Coordinates of C-alpha atoms in Angstrom, one line a residue:
X1 CA -52.1 -63.9 49.4
X2 CA -55.2 -65.1 47.8
X3 CA -55.9 -62.1 45.5
X4 CA -57.2 -62.5 42.0
X5 CA -56.5 -60.5 38.9
X6 CA -59.6 -61.6 37.0
X7 CA -62.4 -64.1 37.0
X8 CA -62.7 -66.5 34.1
X9 CA -65.2 -68.8 35.5
X10 CA -67.0 -70.1 38.7
X11 CA -67.2 -73.7 39.6
X12 CA -69.6 -74.9 42.4
X13 CA -69.4 -78.2 44.3
X14 CA -70.9 -79.8 47.4
X15 CA -67.9 -82.0 47.9
X16 CA -66.3 -81.1 51.2
X17 CA -63.0 -82.7 50.2
X18 CA -62.7 -80.5 47.0
X19 CA -59.5 -78.4 46.9
X20 CA -59.5 -75.1 45.2
X21 CA -56.7 -73.4 43.2
X22 CA -54.6 -72.3 46.2
X23 CA -55.4 -75.3 48.4
X24 CA -54.3 -77.7 45.7
X25 CA -51.0 -75.9 45.6
X26 CA -50.3 -76.4 49.3
X27 CA -51.8 -73.3 50.9
X28 CA -53.7 -74.0 54.1
X29 CA -57.5 -73.7 53.8
X30 CA -57.9 -72.9 57.5
X31 CA -55.7 -69.8 57.5
X32 CA -53.9 -71.0 60.7
X33 CA -50.9 -68.8 61.3
X34 CA -49.3 -71.4 63.6
X35 CA -48.9 -73.9 60.8
X36 CA -46.3 -74.0 58.1
X37 CA -47.0 -73.1 54.5
X38 CA -46.7 -76.7 53.3

C-alpha cells in the first residue's frame, strides 16, 4: 500500500518519465490489478 507516515519534503517535476518512491521500487504506477507486482 502507498501509505505515508510523514512528509519530509515535496518535489515537483514536469518529466513524464520520472519515477517516484514506490514506482522506482517496482510498484506499478497504473494500479492495474491484472499485472504482477514486478
